[in-house]
Coordinates of C-alpha atoms and ligand atoms in Angstrom, one line a residue:
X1 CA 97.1 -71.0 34.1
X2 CA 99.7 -70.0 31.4
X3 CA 100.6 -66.3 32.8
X4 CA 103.1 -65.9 29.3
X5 CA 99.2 -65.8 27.6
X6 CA 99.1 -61.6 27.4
X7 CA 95.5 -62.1 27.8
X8 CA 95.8 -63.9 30.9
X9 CA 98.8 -62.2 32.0
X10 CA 96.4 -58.8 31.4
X11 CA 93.2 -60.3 33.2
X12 CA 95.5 -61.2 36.4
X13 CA 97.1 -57.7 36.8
X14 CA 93.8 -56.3 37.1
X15 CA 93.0 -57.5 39.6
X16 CA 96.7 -58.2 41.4
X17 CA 98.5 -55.5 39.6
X18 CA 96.9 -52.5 41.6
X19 CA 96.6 -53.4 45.4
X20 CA 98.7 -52.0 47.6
X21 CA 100.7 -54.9 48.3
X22 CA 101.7 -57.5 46.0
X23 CA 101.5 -60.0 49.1
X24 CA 100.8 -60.2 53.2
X25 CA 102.6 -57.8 55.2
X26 CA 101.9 -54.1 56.9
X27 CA 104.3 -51.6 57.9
X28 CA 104.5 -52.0 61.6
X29 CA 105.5 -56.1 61.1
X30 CA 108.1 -54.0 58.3
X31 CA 109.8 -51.8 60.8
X32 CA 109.6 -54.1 63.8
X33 CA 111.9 -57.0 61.7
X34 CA 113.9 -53.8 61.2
X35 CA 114.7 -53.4 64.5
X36 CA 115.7 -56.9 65.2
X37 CA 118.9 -56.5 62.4
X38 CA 121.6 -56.8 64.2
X39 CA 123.7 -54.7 62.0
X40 CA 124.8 -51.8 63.1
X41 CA 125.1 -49.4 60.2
X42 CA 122.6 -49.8 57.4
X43 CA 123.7 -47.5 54.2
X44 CA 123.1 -50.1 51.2
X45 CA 119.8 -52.1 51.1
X46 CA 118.6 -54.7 48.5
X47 CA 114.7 -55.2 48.6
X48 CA 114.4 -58.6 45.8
X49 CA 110.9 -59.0 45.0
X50 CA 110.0 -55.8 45.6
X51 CA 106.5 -55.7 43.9
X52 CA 104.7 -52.4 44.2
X53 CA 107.0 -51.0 46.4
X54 CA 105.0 -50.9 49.9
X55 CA 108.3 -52.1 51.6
X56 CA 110.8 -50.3 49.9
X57 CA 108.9 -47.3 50.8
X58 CA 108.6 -48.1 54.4
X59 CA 112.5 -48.8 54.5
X60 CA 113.5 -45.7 53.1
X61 CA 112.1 -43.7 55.3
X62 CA 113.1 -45.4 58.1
X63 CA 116.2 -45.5 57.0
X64 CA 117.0 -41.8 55.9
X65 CA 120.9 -42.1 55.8
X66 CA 120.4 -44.9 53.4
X67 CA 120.5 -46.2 49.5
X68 CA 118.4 -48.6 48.2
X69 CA 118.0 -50.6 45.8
X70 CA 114.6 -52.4 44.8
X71 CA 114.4 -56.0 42.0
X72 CA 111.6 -57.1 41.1
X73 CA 111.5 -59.5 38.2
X74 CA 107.8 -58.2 36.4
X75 CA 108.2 -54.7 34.5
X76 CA 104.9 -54.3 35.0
X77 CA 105.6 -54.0 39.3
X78 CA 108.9 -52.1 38.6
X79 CA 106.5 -49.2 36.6
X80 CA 104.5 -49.2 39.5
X81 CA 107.2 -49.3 42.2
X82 CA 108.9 -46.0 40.1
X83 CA 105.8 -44.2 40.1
X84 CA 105.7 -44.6 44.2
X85 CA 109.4 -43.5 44.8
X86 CA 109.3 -40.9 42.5
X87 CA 105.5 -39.5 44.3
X88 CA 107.1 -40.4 47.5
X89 CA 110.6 -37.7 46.4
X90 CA 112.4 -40.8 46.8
X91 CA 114.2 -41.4 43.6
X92 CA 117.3 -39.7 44.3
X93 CA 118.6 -42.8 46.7
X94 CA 116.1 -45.3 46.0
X95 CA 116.3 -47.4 42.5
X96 CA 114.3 -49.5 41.2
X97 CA 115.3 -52.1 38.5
X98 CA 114.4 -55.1 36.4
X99 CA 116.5 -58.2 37.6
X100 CA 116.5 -61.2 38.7
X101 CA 116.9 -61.7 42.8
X102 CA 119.5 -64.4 42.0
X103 CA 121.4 -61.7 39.9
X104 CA 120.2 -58.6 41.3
X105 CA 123.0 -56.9 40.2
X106 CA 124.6 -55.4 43.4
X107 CA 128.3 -55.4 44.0
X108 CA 130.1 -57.7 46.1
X109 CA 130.6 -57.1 50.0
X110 CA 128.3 -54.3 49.5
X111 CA 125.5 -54.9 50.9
X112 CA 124.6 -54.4 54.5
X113 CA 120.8 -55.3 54.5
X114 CA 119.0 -57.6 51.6
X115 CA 115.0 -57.4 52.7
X116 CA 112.3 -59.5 50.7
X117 CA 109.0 -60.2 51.9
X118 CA 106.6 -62.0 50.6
X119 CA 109.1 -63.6 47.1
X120 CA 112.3 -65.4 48.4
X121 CA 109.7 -68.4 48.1
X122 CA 110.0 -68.0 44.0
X123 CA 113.6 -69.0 44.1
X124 CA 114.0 -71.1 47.2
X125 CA 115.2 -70.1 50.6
X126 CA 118.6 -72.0 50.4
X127 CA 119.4 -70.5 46.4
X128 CA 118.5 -67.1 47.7
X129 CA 120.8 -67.3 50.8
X130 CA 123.3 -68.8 48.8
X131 CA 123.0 -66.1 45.9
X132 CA 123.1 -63.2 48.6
X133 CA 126.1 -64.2 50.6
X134 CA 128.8 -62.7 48.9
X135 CA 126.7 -59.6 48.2
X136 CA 126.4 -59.2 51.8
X137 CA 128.9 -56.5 53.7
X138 CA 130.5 -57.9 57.0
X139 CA 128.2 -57.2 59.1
X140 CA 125.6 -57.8 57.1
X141 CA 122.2 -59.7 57.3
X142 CA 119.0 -61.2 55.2
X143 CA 115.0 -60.6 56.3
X144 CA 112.6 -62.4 54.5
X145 CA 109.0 -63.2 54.8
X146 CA 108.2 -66.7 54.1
X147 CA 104.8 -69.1 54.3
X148 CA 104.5 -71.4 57.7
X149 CA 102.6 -73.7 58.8
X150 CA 101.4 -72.6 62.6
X151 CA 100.3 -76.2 63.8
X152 CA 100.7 -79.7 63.2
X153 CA 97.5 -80.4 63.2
X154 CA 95.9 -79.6 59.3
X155 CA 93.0 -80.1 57.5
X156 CA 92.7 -82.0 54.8
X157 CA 91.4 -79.6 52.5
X158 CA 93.6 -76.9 53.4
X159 CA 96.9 -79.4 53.5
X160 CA 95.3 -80.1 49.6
X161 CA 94.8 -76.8 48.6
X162 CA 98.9 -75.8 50.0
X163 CA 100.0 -79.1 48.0
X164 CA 98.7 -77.8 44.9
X165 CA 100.2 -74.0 45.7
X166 CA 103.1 -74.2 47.0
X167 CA 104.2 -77.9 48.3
X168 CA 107.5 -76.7 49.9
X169 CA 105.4 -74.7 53.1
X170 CA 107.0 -75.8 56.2
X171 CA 106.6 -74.2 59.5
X172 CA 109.4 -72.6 62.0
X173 CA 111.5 -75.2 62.4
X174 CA 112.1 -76.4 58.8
X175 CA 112.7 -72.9 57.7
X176 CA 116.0 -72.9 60.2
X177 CA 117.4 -76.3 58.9
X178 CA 117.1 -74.2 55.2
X179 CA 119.2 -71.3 56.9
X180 CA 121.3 -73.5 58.7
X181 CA 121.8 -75.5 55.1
X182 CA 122.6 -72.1 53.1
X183 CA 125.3 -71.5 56.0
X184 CA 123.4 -68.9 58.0
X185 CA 122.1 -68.9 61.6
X186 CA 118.1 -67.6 62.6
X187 CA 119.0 -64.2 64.8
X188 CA 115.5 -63.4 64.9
X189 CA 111.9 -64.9 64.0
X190 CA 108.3 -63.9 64.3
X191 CA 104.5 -64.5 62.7
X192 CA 102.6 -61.9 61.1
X193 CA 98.9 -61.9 62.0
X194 CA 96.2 -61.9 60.1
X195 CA 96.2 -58.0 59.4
X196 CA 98.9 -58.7 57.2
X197 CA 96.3 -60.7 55.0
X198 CA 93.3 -58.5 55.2
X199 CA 94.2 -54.9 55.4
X200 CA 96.2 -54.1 52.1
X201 CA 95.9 -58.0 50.5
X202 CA 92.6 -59.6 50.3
X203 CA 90.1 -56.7 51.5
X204 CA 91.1 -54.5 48.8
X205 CA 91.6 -58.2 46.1
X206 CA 87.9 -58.9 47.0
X207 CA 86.5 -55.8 44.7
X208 CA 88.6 -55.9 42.2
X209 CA 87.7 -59.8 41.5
X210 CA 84.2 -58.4 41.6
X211 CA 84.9 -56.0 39.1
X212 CA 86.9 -57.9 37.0
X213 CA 84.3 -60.4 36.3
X214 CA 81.9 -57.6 35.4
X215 CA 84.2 -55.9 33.2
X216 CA 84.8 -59.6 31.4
X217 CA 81.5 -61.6 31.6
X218 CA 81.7 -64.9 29.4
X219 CA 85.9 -64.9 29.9
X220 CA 87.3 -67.8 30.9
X221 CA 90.2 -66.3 31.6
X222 CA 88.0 -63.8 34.1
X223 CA 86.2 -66.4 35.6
X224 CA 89.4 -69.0 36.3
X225 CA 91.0 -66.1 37.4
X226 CA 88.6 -65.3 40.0
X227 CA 88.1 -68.6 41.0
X228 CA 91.7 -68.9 42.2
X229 CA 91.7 -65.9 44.0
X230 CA 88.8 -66.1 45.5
X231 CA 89.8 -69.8 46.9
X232 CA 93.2 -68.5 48.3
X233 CA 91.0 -66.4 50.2
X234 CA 88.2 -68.4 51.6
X235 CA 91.1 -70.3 53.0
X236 CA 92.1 -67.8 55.0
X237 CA 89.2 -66.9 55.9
X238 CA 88.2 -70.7 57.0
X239 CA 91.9 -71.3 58.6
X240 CA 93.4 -68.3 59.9
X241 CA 95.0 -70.0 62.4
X242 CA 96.7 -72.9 60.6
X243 CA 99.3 -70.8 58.6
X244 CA 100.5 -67.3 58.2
X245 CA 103.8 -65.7 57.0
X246 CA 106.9 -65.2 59.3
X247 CA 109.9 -62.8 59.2
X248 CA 113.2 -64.2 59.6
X249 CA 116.3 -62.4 60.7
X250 CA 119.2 -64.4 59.4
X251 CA 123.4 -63.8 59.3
X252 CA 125.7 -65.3 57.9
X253 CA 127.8 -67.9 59.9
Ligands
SAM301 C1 104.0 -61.9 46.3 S1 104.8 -60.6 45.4 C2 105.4 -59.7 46.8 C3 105.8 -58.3 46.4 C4 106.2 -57.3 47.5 N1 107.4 -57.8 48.2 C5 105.1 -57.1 48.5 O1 105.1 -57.7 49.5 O2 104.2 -56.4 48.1 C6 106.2 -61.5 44.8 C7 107.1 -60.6 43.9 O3 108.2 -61.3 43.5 C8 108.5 -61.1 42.1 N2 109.4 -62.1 41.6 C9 109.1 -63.4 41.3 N3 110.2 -64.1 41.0 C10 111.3 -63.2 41.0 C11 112.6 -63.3 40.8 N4 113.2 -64.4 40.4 N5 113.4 -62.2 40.9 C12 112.9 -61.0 41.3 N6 111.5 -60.9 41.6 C13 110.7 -61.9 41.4 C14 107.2 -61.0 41.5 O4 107.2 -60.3 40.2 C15 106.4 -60.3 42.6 O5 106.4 -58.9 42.4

């Protein structure tokens, strides 16, 4: 699907441009990662692929002494993400801004905390490390949410449908030889569950696929569009127990 088509571009933010996440992920796994940082004061924060700004808005307030600085790469999420600072009387220490994560524009060594769930897999785990590094204060630290497989043991129509989507899934273990590659060491990991795919993701995708196809009967574009969503989710709902995202506390070594 060519997503530099405005008219596909259009059809796909109506029905991914308005949910509450852009991706899997909830508050509590949000603040419970947060805990695991081992560094011990958080003032600057770098949230790349911030989307609509669920994150971003869960960090700020637990982090009330803190800046922050939200990238996201889509204009179109960066609107949104505005909007819900500036609702949430945010604005005067959070920021949001056009950029790309590999040149989110942060200065050096001043970074104590660079967060990104659910996008670092855009990029690639080891470019993203890599990019971050020297962004990164002392004591600073990386948490990222990334795709994992759960067991070895995959069907074939769900191994087919990840080859097609994203080849590079791997589970646990090959996520730590990308830190260890990029220079980092794993402080902390663990698995969302699947709560973090239903609750703000797919339960509130499923209408909006529905409407979209009655607001665009005889589109192509609607109906291609719908298709693909609604296979990401029947695989879910057939395999919740292959797969699922992970967090992954990581420092620099
Ligand atoms: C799956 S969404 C997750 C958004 C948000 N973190 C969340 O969990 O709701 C991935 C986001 O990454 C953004 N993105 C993709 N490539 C990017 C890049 N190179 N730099 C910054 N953002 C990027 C997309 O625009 C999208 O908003």
């Amino acid at each position: 699907m060519d997503f530099s088509d405005p008219h596909v571009f259009a059809l796909f933010l109506e029905v991914y441009g308005s949910l509450p996440r852009a991706g899997p992920g909830a508050p509590h796994y949000t603040l419970r990662a947060l805990e695991l940082v081992p560094t011990p004061t958080i003032r600057r924060v770098l949230i790349c692929g911030a989307g609509p700004g669920a994150e971003t808005l869960d960090l700020a307030a637990a982090l009330p002494d803190a800046d922050l600085l939200a990238v996201d790469i889509l204009p179109e999420m960066v609107a949104e993400g505005r909007r819900r600072v500036s609702a949430a009387g945010l604005a005067p220490r959070v920021h949001y801004e056009v950029a790309d994560m590999l040149e989110p524009g942060a200065e050096a060594g001043s970074v104590d905390l660079v967060w990104c769930e659910g996008a670092i897999y855009n990029v690639g785990i080891e470019a993203a490390l890599a990019a971050w590094r020297p962004l990164l204060s002392p004591h600073g630290a990386v948490a990222f949410t990334e795709p994992v497989w759960l067991k070895a043991e995959r069907p074939d129509e769900l191994s087919a449908w990840w080859q097609s989507e994203y080849p590079a899934i791997t589970d646990v273990e090959g996520i730590r030889a990308h830190i260890e590659r990029a220079g980092y060491a794993l402080h902390a990991t663990f698995n969302l569950g699947s709560d973090a795919w239903w609750d703000a993701y797919y339960a509130p995708m499923e209408p909006r696929i529905e409407a979209l196809l009655a607001a665009h009967p005889d589109d192509d574009v609607a109906a291609g569009i719908a298709a693909m969503a609604r296979k990401e989710i029947a695989m879910f709902r057939a395999y919740p127990d292959a797969y699922s995202y992970a967090f992954f506390i990581v420092t620099p070594r």
